[in-house]
Amino acid sequence: MLRRWTRFVAGSYPPLPSVLFAFLWAYGVTGLFAAVQPQNPPWRPGAGTFTAAVTLTVTLLLMRAVDDIRDLAYDRAFHPKRPLAAGTVRMKDLLVLCAAGAVLVLALNAGSPTALAVLAAQLGYCGLFLTVDRLLGWPPGDRLLLSLLFSFPAQLLLHVYLYARYLHDTSSGPGREGVLAIVITVLVTVHLEFAKKITRRTRPGERSYVDALGLGGTVAVALIAPVLSVLLLVTQARPVALLTPLALLPLLLPARAGWRFWRARTPRWSAASPAYYVLSTFACYLALSLTYG
C-alpha cells in the first residue's frame, strides 16, 4: 500500500509544488492576520506556524484524494494518467490514506483546542461530502457552481483553522480584522478556482464555469475577485504604508494573463498564471507581516 500511496502522490499531488503551495498558504495567510492586527503582540513564524504548514500539506493531500475519488469517471475521460483513473492506486488505498492522515493532523494540533476543533470539523465535512457523493451521487460533478457551493466550506474552514492557530500562538482574541483577512484570502483563491477553467470552447464532457456563466462572466469573476481582495486590504485593513505596493504587485499576473487571453485570442487562460498569482500574493502577505518589529 505504501508503494501505491507513493504513486498517488507522484501522480496527483506532486510533492515540490504541493508542499510549496501549502507552506506559503500557511505562512502567508498567518502573516496577513498579523499584518492587519498591528495592535496584537508581534508575530514571527515559529513552531506553531510550522505545525500549521504541515497540517495544510497533509490536509490538502487528503482533499486531493477525496476529489480524485469523486471525479473518477471524469478523470478516466480527461485525465486518464492520474493514478486512480489509471488503476495504479485503489479507492481503498485512498480511504485508508484519508483515515491515517486525519489521525496524524489531529494529533499534531492536540495542543491547540480551538484549532483542533476547527480542523476536526473540516475533516468531518470532507468525509460527509464524500459519503453523500458515493451514496447519492450528489452534487453532480458537472454542475460546477453547485459543487463549488457545497465544497467551499472545506476550504473556508482551513482559513479559520489558520486563524485559530494564530490566535493560540499569539495569545490573542478574535476580532473584526481576522474575519476581514479571511474574506481577503478567499477572494484570492476565487481567482485560482475560476481562471484555471477558462476556455473559449469546452471539449465534449469537459467541466468549465464557462458553461454556466459564459466566457465573459467567468473572466469577470476571475478578474474582479483579486481586485476586490486588494481594495479590501488597502481600504479596510490599512496596516502600514508598505501595504499598497506589496498588495498591487501580484495583480500584474492576472492582468497579464487576461491581456494575453483577449489580445492573442489564445484558446485557454494561461494554466500557470493563477497558481503563480496565489503564491506571489501569499509571499507578499508574509513579507508584509515581517516588516513589524
Phi, psi and omega in degrees: 000323178300322179294320179290324175299320179298318178296321179296314179299315182295324185269330184243344184217067184310122191304310187298303180294327182292316179292319178302315180298313182297317182291319178293325176299309183296310183288320182291312182291322175297321175297325178295319176303318180292321184291325183272356179234064185296343179284346179284166176302145178308141182242138170223145179304135180216204183298323180295319178294320178296319177299318178298320181294317177295319179300315179296320179302312181289317182296319177295327174297316179295322177293326175296320178296316178299315180297320180294325177293314181295325186261020187304311182297318179295317181294327177298331180271321189247338179224061187294346181273352177296143191306315181292317179294327181277349180085010179277351172220149183258158179300322179299322178300318182288326177293320177294320177300316180298318180294314181294318179295322179297316178299318182298309185290328176294320178295321180299330186254017183298335182279354180236092189304317182292314177298321179298317180295318179295318180295319178298320178296320180295314180294321178296321179295317178300318178296318178295319180299317179292319181298315179297321179296315182292322184276322188245350184064035185225142358285150181301136183295334182277354175260084191297319182295319178294317179297320178297319180301319184271343176269342184304318181303331180296319178286319180301320180294334175292322175295318179296321177301314179298322178294319179297321178293319179299314180298320179294316185289333181256002182053042182253169176254157180293156180203176181301322183298324179295318177297317178300317180297323178294316178299316179301316182291320178301318179297324176299315182286339175299320178302314180301314183298316185274319185296323184291350180247014180280124177212146180288328180215118180282144174286156180306123179087351181288143180263127179206145176293345178300327181295328182265322187254350187080164182297313181297319180295319180293317178296320180298315179298316182297329182266327181290322184303309180293326178294316178296324177300314180293319180300317178296322182293314186277337182261331184255321182278305175046057182284313183212164181297332181292346185303311190300306179297323179293324180288323183283329187306312181295339180297342178298330182290307176295328178296316179294317180296319178295319178297315180294322182297317181276318185289314182271354180056039178294148184291332182224155174295147178308126185291326185274333188303314181300319180293319179296323178298313181297315180298316181292325178295313179297322178296322178293323176299316180297315180299321179298315182295328183283356176282348179276140178268000000 
